[in-house]
Amino acid sequence: MPGVTAPQRARTSRRPTGLPNPPMILLAGPEKSGKSRVAVEGTASELLGMTYWIEIGGSEGTADYYGRLPGANYEIVNHDGSYQDILDAVRWAVAQPPAIEGKRNMIVLDNGTNLWDMLSDEQALYARWRAERKAQEQRRRGPNPDLPVTVDHDLWNRAKDRWGEILWHLRRHSGPVIIIARQELVTSFENDKPTRDKTRKIKAEKNLPAAVDAIVELHALGEAYLTGVRTLHWDVTPGQNERFEDFSIDALLRRMGFQEAAATRQVTEARPEAYLDEQQAQQRQREDQGQARAQQADQRPKLTGDQAVEMIRKALADETDPEAALQNIREQWGVVLLGQIRTHTEQWGEMSGDDLITRSLTYAKGRAEWKRQQVASGQQEEPTGPSTPPPSGGQGQGEPDGARRHQAHEPEPSAEDEVPPPPDPEAAEPPLGEVPEETSAAEEPQDVPAAPQTVARKTRKRPNEDRALKALNAEADVQARIRMMTVGEHLGPISEEGDPSMTVLRDYLQKHRTAIIAQLEQEGQTELAAYYRDVTVDPQIQQRFASYFAGVPTGQ
């Protein structure tokens, strides 16, 4: 964590023991160079108890035959040839107690080359299966069965993880471990160009030489070379391959100080899975917090549409700051909850509680601007009288006579600038068939000019709103087709009470974008995924996805 310098846990330190680890030895050499025979002869060492032999693949099959060698002392661990059963055989061999008290068991893995070849073949088969499944999902032709399929990096990493799990269990063993591997003569390269020289290469996972304590190469029968060792019990010349005369496993173990080796390998393994555990713990913590918030939300008082309208009406009647009162309602109940409830007013019709607050904020701002214009046009102070907006009718009905007289000399505001009337749940509609009683000219006051008639504003959609709604509907169609369902099924969660508002539709589509982008990237549609990640509103989105729905590959 950046900036934290103090240790976050209590720690201790210790002095080194000076004891060697139980050795892991790599026997490498070309075919028929005596690798398995040397390992079998090593099982007769007086330093060892029982040896457990794990034979993997190949056509050699020498484990049973070499059992007739004098002094051979080992048992073959059976398995069915699958990775999981081989791994369990290794677990079983590591868990066996010493057959002879005071003498440790040895494990022989014959051989590591066949194990790595099997793991590579596993990923090649999985890569072909994945390519066929992807082609079937996209309704395209599958890969050519006569050509190899490219094994992606994630699959090679999976093979390395499975190989590493075998070595991890072998490192838990308290005795020596012998890993047999083939070695080949290959052309040496210099600056990425082949040369005339030859070099020896071990056929196994490339990090195997670094994982063992000693490397012995058998160039031919009886010709052994020590090419790498980790020991302080033996004077070795650095940088040179040393000929090992009269090589045997017993002689190598004694020269490496196996007699005084530690009970277990003294090493602290790296734990990359701890990061995943940490992330899962954080995820569980977030889920617990979400459940706690959900429980708190369930314990809160329920809000109905009529209650929301009443609160908004009272907020509009606030003489101090109606805009702040409206914002307080939104903060108290939350945008999500207000967007879910339905409200109905006589003036504005049916909409969500959040949309009603937005409309009321627009009205409150327009009313405040109207008052400022009144003061700026000649009045020294704001007009007195009821400050609550009129429940129905035009804007000027709730203002005093002085304000109406002033408005009579001002030009009528345009329909675009007109402030809509506020919501009022208590306003009752006039009975059908009745009309307001007309006032005769004799009954009208003659000394006060009549207030101008205000024409009720008709609700209509602006061209920009039409285009935005059209683009959102097009995006909904694209999302539904990618999810392999109809638009009605896709929008079902927000269409239970009728067509959703444009705000609700926009938020719903935004919520599904992440999953759609992830699906496009998984299918290899990188260009479409990048376009969909950056686009906001595009009426032509269906044309952009036309090739995708037609099965034409893009972005590959």
C-alpha positions as semicolon CSV with decimal commas, in nm:
position;residue;x (nm);y (nm);z (nm)
1;M;0,000;0,000;0,000
2;P;0,170;0,328;-0,106
3;G;0,265;0,555;0,180
4;V;0,254;0,285;0,453
5;T;0,600;0,234;0,603
6;A;0,518;0,066;0,934
7;P;0,483;-0,317;0,937
8;Q;0,122;-0,429;0,946
9;R;0,179;-0,767;1,120
10;A;0,388;-0,900;1,409
11;R;0,699;-1,074;1,271
12;T;1,000;-1,274;1,392
13;S;1,337;-1,365;1,243
14;R;1,562;-1,670;1,285
15;R;1,920;-1,782;1,232
16;P;1,998;-2,014;0,933
17;T;2,014;-2,386;1,011
18;G;2,299;-2,467;0,772
19;L;2,127;-2,793;0,671
20;P;2,081;-2,892;0,305
21;N;1,738;-2,961;0,162
22;P;1,626;-3,310;0,055
23;P;1,768;-3,306;-0,301
24;M;1,575;-3,301;-0,626
25;I;1,792;-3,450;-0,904
26;L;1,738;-3,425;-1,280
27;L;1,874;-3,715;-1,487
28;A;1,882;-3,610;-1,853
29;G;2,018;-3,781;-2,161
30;P;1,934;-3,910;-2,508
31;E;1,747;-4,232;-2,571
32;K;1,908;-4,556;-2,448
33;S;2,173;-4,378;-2,241
34;G;2,086;-4,567;-1,921
35;K;1,883;-4,306;-1,731
36;S;1,620;-4,543;-1,591
37;R;1,878;-4,812;-1,512
38;V;2,091;-4,568;-1,311
39;A;1,781;-4,467;-1,115
40;V;1,690;-4,832;-1,045
41;E;2,044;-4,906;-0,926
42;G;2,018;-4,606;-0,694
43;T;1,724;-4,765;-0,512
44;A;1,971;-5,010;-0,353
45;S;2,145;-4,731;-0,159
46;E;2,179;-4,788;0,216
47;L;2,069;-4,426;0,269
48;L;1,716;-4,501;0,147
49;G;1,417;-4,691;0,277
50;M;1,162;-4,759;0,001
51;T;1,149;-4,603;-0,348
52;Y;0,816;-4,530;-0,519
53;W;0,834;-4,537;-0,900
54;I;0,580;-4,331;-1,102
55;E;0,605;-4,422;-1,471
56;I;0,433;-4,185;-1,716
57;G;0,353;-4,259;-2,080
58;G;0,600;-4,340;-2,351
59;S;0,678;-4,678;-2,506
60;E;0,970;-4,770;-2,282
61;G;0,786;-4,964;-2,008
62;T;1,107;-5,052;-1,823
63;A;0,982;-5,022;-1,465
64;D;0,881;-5,388;-1,443
65;Y;1,176;-5,523;-1,642
66;Y;1,447;-5,343;-1,442
67;G;1,310;-5,493;-1,123
68;R;1,535;-5,796;-1,184
69;L;1,853;-5,588;-1,134
70;P;2,049;-5,692;-0,823
71;G;1,955;-5,487;-0,517
72;A;1,657;-5,313;-0,683
73;N;1,422;-5,195;-0,408
74;Y;1,120;-5,003;-0,538
75;E;0,746;-5,027;-0,587
76;I;0,548;-4,906;-0,889
77;V;0,263;-4,662;-0,818
78;N;-0,031;-4,738;-1,049
79;H;-0,243;-4,469;-1,222
80;D;-0,478;-4,445;-1,521
81;G;-0,266;-4,204;-1,729
82;S;-0,479;-3,893;-1,671
83;Y;-0,330;-3,581;-1,519
84;Q;-0,552;-3,586;-1,211
85;D;-0,468;-3,951;-1,137
86;I;-0,094;-3,890;-1,190
87;L;-0,118;-3,594;-0,953
88;D;-0,294;-3,809;-0,696
89;A;-0,027;-4,079;-0,735
90;V;0,236;-3,816;-0,652
91;R;0,033;-3,710;-0,348
92;W;0,011;-4,071;-0,235
93;A;0,386;-4,132;-0,272
94;V;0,472;-3,813;-0,081
95;A;0,236;-3,909;0,202
96;Q;0,388;-4,258;0,259
97;P;0,569;-4,301;0,593
98;P;0,929;-4,431;0,595
99;A;0,939;-4,805;0,527
100;I;1,253;-4,840;0,742
101;E;1,289;-4,632;1,057
102;G;1,556;-4,368;1,020
103;K;1,572;-4,400;0,640
104;R;1,375;-4,179;0,404
105;N;1,181;-4,284;0,098
106;M;1,276;-4,180;-0,256
107;I;1,040;-4,092;-0,545
108;V;1,129;-4,147;-0,913
109;L;0,926;-3,967;-1,183
110;D;0,989;-4,148;-1,512
111;N;0,970;-3,937;-1,703
112;G;0,919;-3,557;-1,702
113;T;0,937;-3,532;-2,083
114;N;0,629;-3,751;-2,129
115;L;0,445;-3,556;-1,861
116;W;0,510;-3,221;-2,033
117;D;0,414;-3,369;-2,374
118;M;0,085;-3,490;-2,223
119;L;0,010;-3,145;-2,078
120;S;0,086;-2,985;-2,416
121;D;-0,143;-3,231;-2,595
122;E;-0,419;-3,155;-2,344
123;Q;-0,412;-2,785;-2,429
124;A;-0,396;-2,854;-2,804
125;L;-0,712;-3,066;-2,775
126;Y;-0,880;-2,800;-2,562
127;A;-0,785;-2,527;-2,813
128;R;-0,948;-2,724;-3,097
129;W;-1,261;-2,790;-2,889
130;R;-1,286;-2,421;-2,801
131;A;-1,243;-2,317;-3,165
132;E;-1,517;-2,560;-3,274
133;R;-1,754;-2,438;-3,003
134;K;-1,692;-2,073;-3,095
135;A;-1,752;-2,144;-3,463
136;Q;-2,076;-2,324;-3,376
137;E;-2,198;-2,032;-3,162
138;Q;-2,119;-1,785;-3,441
139;R;-2,262;-2,021;-3,706
140;R;-1,935;-2,035;-3,895
141;R;-1,729;-2,315;-4,042
142;G;-1,513;-2,493;-3,784
143;P;-1,133;-2,533;-3,798
144;N;-0,975;-2,762;-4,056
145;P;-0,925;-3,105;-3,893
146;D;-0,603;-3,157;-4,093
147;L;-0,436;-2,838;-3,966
148;P;-0,318;-2,759;-3,612
149;V;-0,505;-2,505;-3,404
150;T;-0,315;-2,220;-3,241
151;V;-0,282;-2,270;-2,866
152;D;-0,336;-1,933;-2,701
153;H;-0,119;-1,798;-2,419
154;D;-0,385;-1,859;-2,156
155;L;-0,380;-2,230;-2,238
156;W;0,000;-2,249;-2,218
157;N;-0,023;-2,079;-1,879
158;R;-0,274;-2,346;-1,774
159;A;-0,030;-2,620;-1,877
160;K;0,247;-2,452;-1,677
161;D;0,018;-2,434;-1,373
162;R;-0,056;-2,808;-1,395
163;W;0,315;-2,886;-1,431
164;G;0,394;-2,658;-1,138
165;E;0,142;-2,839;-0,919
166;I;0,329;-3,167;-0,970
167;L;0,659;-3,004;-0,871
168;W;0,493;-2,834;-0,573
169;H;0,393;-3,172;-0,428
170;L;0,736;-3,323;-0,502
171;R;0,898;-3,040;-0,307
172;R;0,688;-3,143;-0,006
173;H;0,866;-3,481;0,001
174;S;1,108;-3,543;0,288
175;G;1,344;-3,763;0,082
176;P;1,525;-3,738;-0,253
177;V;1,333;-3,703;-0,581
178;I;1,467;-3,824;-0,917
179;I;1,314;-3,672;-1,234
180;I;1,413;-3,842;-1,560
181;A;1,396;-3,645;-1,887
182;R;1,511;-3,688;-2,246
183;Q;1,781;-3,469;-2,397
184;E;1,828;-3,387;-2,766
185;L;2,100;-3,238;-2,983
186;V;1,965;-2,927;-3,153
187;T;2,112;-2,651;-3,370
188;S;2,260;-2,363;-3,174
189;F;2,133;-2,013;-3,254
190;E;2,321;-1,686;-3,233
191;N;2,136;-1,354;-3,273
192;D;1,826;-1,549;-3,380
193;K;2,025;-1,712;-3,662
194;P;2,122;-2,082;-3,683
195;T;2,489;-2,176;-3,660
196;R;2,685;-2,492;-3,738
197;D;2,723;-2,574;-3,370
198;K;2,505;-2,816;-3,179
199;T;2,379;-2,787;-2,823
200;R;2,197;-3,017;-2,583
201;K;1,841;-2,930;-2,489
202;I;1,627;-3,093;-2,219
203;K;1,276;-3,180;-2,343
204;A;1,055;-3,061;-2,058
205;E;0,911;-2,742;-1,921
206;K;1,186;-2,482;-1,965
207;N;1,207;-2,389;-1,594
208;L;1,275;-2,747;-1,477
209;P;1,658;-2,707;-1,454
210;A;1,610;-2,413;-1,217
211;A;1,374;-2,612;-0,994
212;V;1,615;-2,897;-0,915
213;D;1,924;-2,913;-0,693
214;A;2,147;-3,114;-0,928
215;I;2,160;-3,186;-1,303
216;V;2,339;-3,495;-1,433
217;E;2,365;-3,550;-1,810
218;L;2,425;-3,900;-1,942
219;H;2,583;-3,859;-2,286
220;A;2,618;-4,234;-2,330
221;L;2,625;-4,553;-2,125
222;G;2,858;-4,497;-1,830
223;E;2,944;-4,138;-1,940
224;A;2,798;-3,894;-1,688
225;Y;2,859;-3,521;-1,649
226;L;2,758;-3,299;-1,360
227;T;2,635;-2,977;-1,528
228;G;2,474;-2,810;-1,225
229;V;2,462;-2,863;-0,851
230;R;2,366;-2,678;-0,534
231;T;2,592;-2,802;-0,252
232;L;2,859;-2,698;-0,001
233;H;2,974;-3,054;0,072
234;W;3,163;-3,086;-0,256
235;D;3,423;-2,864;-0,424
236;V;3,286;-2,789;-0,769
237;T;3,456;-2,567;-1,027
238;P;3,209;-2,293;-1,130
239;G;3,133;-2,255;-1,499
240;Q;3,253;-2,603;-1,604
241;N;3,085;-2,934;-1,674
242;E;3,254;-3,187;-1,452
243;R;3,295;-3,551;-1,558
244;F;3,142;-3,776;-1,290
245;E;3,350;-4,092;-1,278
246;D;3,172;-4,406;-1,158
247;F;2,847;-4,215;-1,127
248;S;2,568;-4,355;-0,908
249;I;2,274;-4,209;-0,721
250;D;2,428;-4,321;-0,388
251;A;2,755;-4,138;-0,461
252;L;2,571;-3,821;-0,565
253;L;2,354;-3,823;-0,252
254;R;2,657;-3,861;-0,025
255;R;2,847;-3,580;-0,200
256;M;2,545;-3,351;-0,160
257;G;2,528;-3,418;0,218
258;F;2,199;-3,606;0,217
259;Q;2,291;-3,777;0,546
260;E;2,235;-3,451;0,736
261;A;1,955;-3,306;0,520
262;A;1,670;-3,116;0,685
263;A;1,349;-3,302;0,761
264;T;1,160;-3,100;0,500
265;R;1,253;-2,855;0,228
266;Q;1,322;-2,520;0,393
267;V;1,147;-2,285;0,152
268;T;0,850;-2,050;0,159
269;E;0,648;-2,103;-0,157
270;A;0,505;-1,807;-0,345
271;R;0,128;-1,799;-0,316
272;P;-0,030;-1,625;-0,618
273;E;-0,368;-1,770;-0,521
274;A;-0,357;-1,549;-0,210
275;Y;-0,440;-1,252;-0,435
276;L;-0,752;-1,432;-0,557
277;D;-0,845;-1,513;-0,198
278;E;-0,802;-1,146;-0,112
279;Q;-1,024;-1,038;-0,400
280;Q;-1,289;-1,294;-0,307
281;A;-1,281;-1,174;0,054
282;Q;-1,329;-0,816;-0,064
283;Q;-1,613;-0,929;-0,289
284;R;-1,781;-1,105;0,003
285;Q;-1,736;-0,791;0,212
286;R;-1,900;-0,580;-0,060
287;E;-2,185;-0,832;-0,086
288;D;-2,233;-0,823;0,291
289;Q;-2,240;-0,445;0,283
290;G;-2,492;-0,456;-0,002
291;Q;-2,711;-0,696;0,192
292;A;-2,687;-0,471;0,497
293;R;-2,792;-0,171;0,287
294;A;-3,076;-0,376;0,137
295;Q;-3,193;-0,468;0,486
296;Q;-3,179;-0,105;0,589
297;A;-3,375;-0,014;0,278
298;D;-3,635;-0,276;0,365
299;Q;-3,664;-0,129;0,713
300;R;-3,721;0,222;0,577
301;P;-4,079;0,345;0,545
302;K;-4,236;0,256;0,213
303;L;-4,306;0,540;-0,028
304;T;-4,618;0,549;-0,245
305;G;-4,686;0,765;-0,547
306;D;-4,940;0,983;-0,363
307;Q;-4,699;1,039;-0,076
308;A;-4,426;1,143;-0,320
309;V;-4,658;1,391;-0,491
310;E;-4,758;1,540;-0,155
311;M;-4,394;1,581;-0,048
312;I;-4,307;1,747;-0,379
313;R;-4,606;1,983;-0,349
314;K;-4,495;2,088;0,000
315;A;-4,138;2,136;-0,123
316;L;-4,262;2,367;-0,400
317;A;-4,454;2,563;-0,137
318;D;-4,134;2,621;0,063
319;E;-4,096;3,001;0,084
320;T;-3,724;2,982;0,167
321;D;-3,566;2,757;-0,100
322;P;-3,797;2,520;-0,290
323;E;-3,511;2,390;-0,505
324;A;-3,314;2,276;-0,198
325;A;-3,628;2,117;-0,054
326;L;-3,676;1,916;-0,376
327;Q;-3,312;1,806;-0,376
328;N;-3,348;1,695;-0,014
329;I;-3,633;1,463;-0,115
330;R;-3,412;1,306;-0,383
331;E;-3,122;1,258;-0,140
332;Q;-3,346;1,120;0,134
333;W;-3,524;0,856;-0,076
334;G;-3,267;0,795;-0,351
335;V;-3,286;0,817;-0,729
336;V;-3,339;0,441;-0,769
337;L;-3,642;0,424;-0,540
338;L;-3,796;0,743;-0,681
339;G;-3,746;0,609;-1,033
340;Q;-3,939;0,292;-0,946
341;I;-4,257;0,448;-0,806
342;R;-4,526;0,595;-1,033
343;T;-4,691;0,930;-0,966
344;H;-4,993;1,103;-1,121
345;T;-5,080;1,472;-1,129
346;E;-5,365;1,649;-1,304
347;Q;-5,132;1,893;-1,483
348;W;-4,840;1,668;-1,582
349;G;-4,997;1,325;-1,603
350;E;-4,818;1,002;-1,506
351;M;-4,441;0,973;-1,460
352;S;-4,182;0,838;-1,216
353;G;-4,113;1,014;-0,888
354;D;-3,762;1,112;-1,004
355;D;-3,894;1,261;-1,330
356;L;-4,155;1,452;-1,128
357;I;-3,880;1,606;-0,911
358;T;-3,687;1,702;-1,225
359;R;-3,997;1,868;-1,373
360;S;-4,067;2,046;-1,043
361;L;-3,707;2,174;-1,025
362;T;-3,752;2,323;-1,372
363;Y;-4,071;2,492;-1,255
364;A;-3,908;2,624;-0,934
365;K;-3,617;2,771;-1,130
366;G;-3,854;2,936;-1,377
367;R;-4,065;3,082;-1,097
368;A;-3,756;3,220;-0,922
369;E;-3,644;3,379;-1,248
370;W;-3,991;3,530;-1,294
371;K;-3,969;3,695;-0,951
372;R;-3,624;3,834;-1,028
373;Q;-3,756;3,983;-1,351
374;Q;-4,041;4,146;-1,159
375;V;-3,799;4,310;-0,917
376;A;-3,565;4,417;-1,198
377;S;-3,849;4,567;-1,404
378;G;-3,944;4,829;-1,145
379;Q;-4,069;4,673;-0,822
380;Q;-3,849;4,746;-0,519
381;E;-3,941;4,421;-0,345
382;E;-4,090;4,089;-0,436
383;P;-4,467;4,079;-0,468
384;T;-4,653;3,985;-0,158
385;G;-4,922;3,726;-0,147
386;P;-4,935;3,350;-0,153
387;S;-4,603;3,198;-0,261
388;T;-4,738;2,850;-0,323
389;P;-4,767;2,786;-0,698
390;P;-5,118;2,765;-0,839
391;P;-5,267;2,415;-0,840
392;S;-5,395;2,448;-1,194
393;G;-5,436;2,705;-1,468
394;G;-5,184;2,968;-1,588
395;Q;-4,877;3,099;-1,414
396;G;-5,019;3,433;-1,309
397;Q;-5,323;3,313;-1,119
398;G;-5,141;3,283;-0,789
399;E;-4,970;3,629;-0,811
400;P;-5,117;3,957;-0,676
401;D;-5,295;4,217;-0,890
402;G;-4,985;4,434;-0,919
403;A;-4,798;4,150;-1,085
404;R;-5,084;4,092;-1,328
405;R;-5,100;4,460;-1,421
406;H;-4,730;4,456;-1,492
407;Q;-4,760;4,144;-1,705
408;A;-5,029;4,303;-1,917
409;H;-4,769;4,539;-2,067
410;E;-4,508;4,266;-2,123
411;P;-4,499;4,042;-2,433
412;E;-4,633;3,691;-2,396
413;P;-4,355;3,433;-2,326
414;S;-4,296;3,179;-2,598
415;A;-4,408;2,822;-2,558
416;E;-4,045;2,708;-2,520
417;D;-3,977;2,948;-2,226
418;E;-4,312;2,900;-2,052
419;V;-4,281;2,736;-1,711
420;P;-4,525;2,445;-1,669
421;P;-4,762;2,447;-1,372
422;P;-4,663;2,245;-1,064
423;P;-4,817;1,911;-0,964
424;D;-5,114;1,911;-0,729
425;P;-5,263;1,576;-0,627
426;E;-5,560;1,748;-0,464
427;A;-5,678;1,931;-0,775
428;A;-6,004;1,775;-0,890
429;E;-6,112;1,757;-1,251
430;P;-6,436;1,941;-1,337
431;P;-6,737;1,712;-1,394
432;L;-6,804;1,613;-1,751
433;G;-7,056;1,832;-1,927
434;E;-7,005;2,132;-1,696
435;V;-6,833;2,456;-1,798
436;P;-6,725;2,742;-1,575
437;E;-6,997;3,001;-1,522
438;E;-6,940;3,305;-1,738
439;T;-6,918;3,647;-1,574
440;S;-7,113;3,927;-1,738
441;A;-6,951;4,252;-1,833
442;A;-7,153;4,432;-1,567
443;E;-7,012;4,208;-1,293
444;E;-6,651;4,255;-1,393
445;P;-6,461;4,531;-1,211
446;Q;-6,425;4,830;-1,447
447;D;-6,124;4,994;-1,284
448;V;-5,891;4,691;-1,294
449;P;-5,767;4,565;-1,631
450;A;-5,840;4,198;-1,680
451;A;-5,546;3,959;-1,664
452;P;-5,448;3,817;-2,001
453;Q;-5,571;3,469;-2,073
454;T;-5,297;3,208;-2,058
455;V;-5,318;2,933;-2,312
456;A;-5,249;2,591;-2,166
457;R;-4,927;2,448;-2,301
458;K;-4,966;2,128;-2,499
459;T;-4,727;1,849;-2,419
460;R;-4,522;1,757;-2,716
461;K;-4,191;1,593;-2,783
462;R;-3,910;1,795;-2,928
463;P;-3,724;1,668;-3,237
464;N;-3,411;1,599;-3,030
465;E;-3,613;1,383;-2,789
466;D;-3,761;1,189;-3,080
467;R;-3,416;1,120;-3,221
468;A;-3,278;1,018;-2,881
469;L;-3,570;0,783;-2,818
470;K;-3,527;0,631;-3,165
471;A;-3,157;0,571;-3,097
472;L;-3,231;0,412;-2,759
473;N;-3,489;0,179;-2,916
474;A;-3,234;0,081;-3,181
475;E;-2,977;0,006;-2,910
476;A;-3,235;-0,202;-2,722
477;D;-3,294;-0,408;-3,040
478;V;-2,916;-0,466;-3,078
479;Q;-2,877;-0,574;-2,715
480;A;-3,175;-0,810;-2,742
481;R;-3,040;-0,977;-3,056
482;I;-2,696;-1,023;-2,901
483;R;-2,860;-1,181;-2,595
484;M;-3,062;-1,409;-2,828
485;M;-3,405;-1,287;-2,715
486;T;-3,682;-1,056;-2,829
487;V;-3,691;-0,686;-2,744
488;G;-3,998;-0,747;-2,529
489;E;-3,815;-1,013;-2,327
490;H;-3,509;-0,790;-2,294
491;L;-3,708;-0,486;-2,172
492;G;-3,951;-0,691;-1,965
493;P;-3,810;-0,586;-1,622
494;I;-3,880;-0,217;-1,696
495;S;-4,198;-0,258;-1,901
496;E;-4,428;-0,422;-1,648
497;E;-4,627;-0,101;-1,603
498;G;-4,617;0,014;-1,964
499;D;-4,357;0,177;-2,186
500;P;-4,062;0,301;-1,974
501;S;-3,960;0,664;-1,975
502;M;-3,658;0,767;-2,178
503;T;-3,450;0,811;-1,862
504;V;-3,536;0,463;-1,732
505;L;-3,467;0,308;-2,076
506;R;-3,131;0,485;-2,103
507;D;-3,017;0,372;-1,756
508;Y;-3,134;0,015;-1,823
509;L;-2,937;-0,008;-2,149
510;Q;-2,630;0,145;-1,985
511;K;-2,645;-0,121;-1,712
512;H;-2,629;-0,402;-1,974
513;R;-2,347;-0,248;-2,180
514;T;-2,065;-0,402;-1,976
515;A;-2,192;-0,758;-2,029
516;I;-2,250;-0,698;-2,402
517;I;-1,897;-0,556;-2,448
518;A;-1,748;-0,851;-2,259
519;Q;-1,937;-1,096;-2,482
520;L;-1,817;-0,917;-2,798
521;E;-1,454;-0,928;-2,681
522;Q;-1,486;-1,296;-2,591
523;E;-1,614;-1,366;-2,942
524;G;-1,323;-1,174;-3,096
525;Q;-1,533;-0,876;-3,210
526;T;-1,275;-0,624;-3,087
527;E;-1,373;-0,342;-3,325
528;L;-1,741;-0,364;-3,237
529;A;-1,655;-0,383;-2,866
530;A;-1,437;-0,068;-2,894
531;Y;-1,709;0,114;-3,089
532;Y;-1,980;0,017;-2,841
533;R;-1,761;0,117;-2,546
534;D;-1,704;0,470;-2,684
535;V;-2,042;0,547;-2,844
536;T;-2,308;0,735;-2,647
537;V;-2,618;0,762;-2,865
538;D;-2,607;0,649;-3,230
539;P;-2,924;0,614;-3,440
540;Q;-2,717;0,408;-3,688
541;I;-2,618;0,142;-3,432
542;Q;-2,822;-0,128;-3,607
543;Q;-2,629;-0,069;-3,931
544;R;-2,299;-0,096;-3,741
545;F;-2,398;-0,439;-3,609
546;A;-2,551;-0,561;-3,937
547;S;-2,240;-0,756;-4,039
548;Y;-2,217;-0,914;-3,694
549;F;-2,576;-1,041;-3,709
550;A;-2,518;-1,165;-4,064
551;G;-2,231;-1,384;-3,938
552;V;-1,952;-1,190;-4,113
553;P;-1,636;-1,187;-3,889
554;T;-1,502;-0,846;-3,791
555;G;-1,212;-0,728;-3,581
556;Q;-1,009;-1,047;-3,630
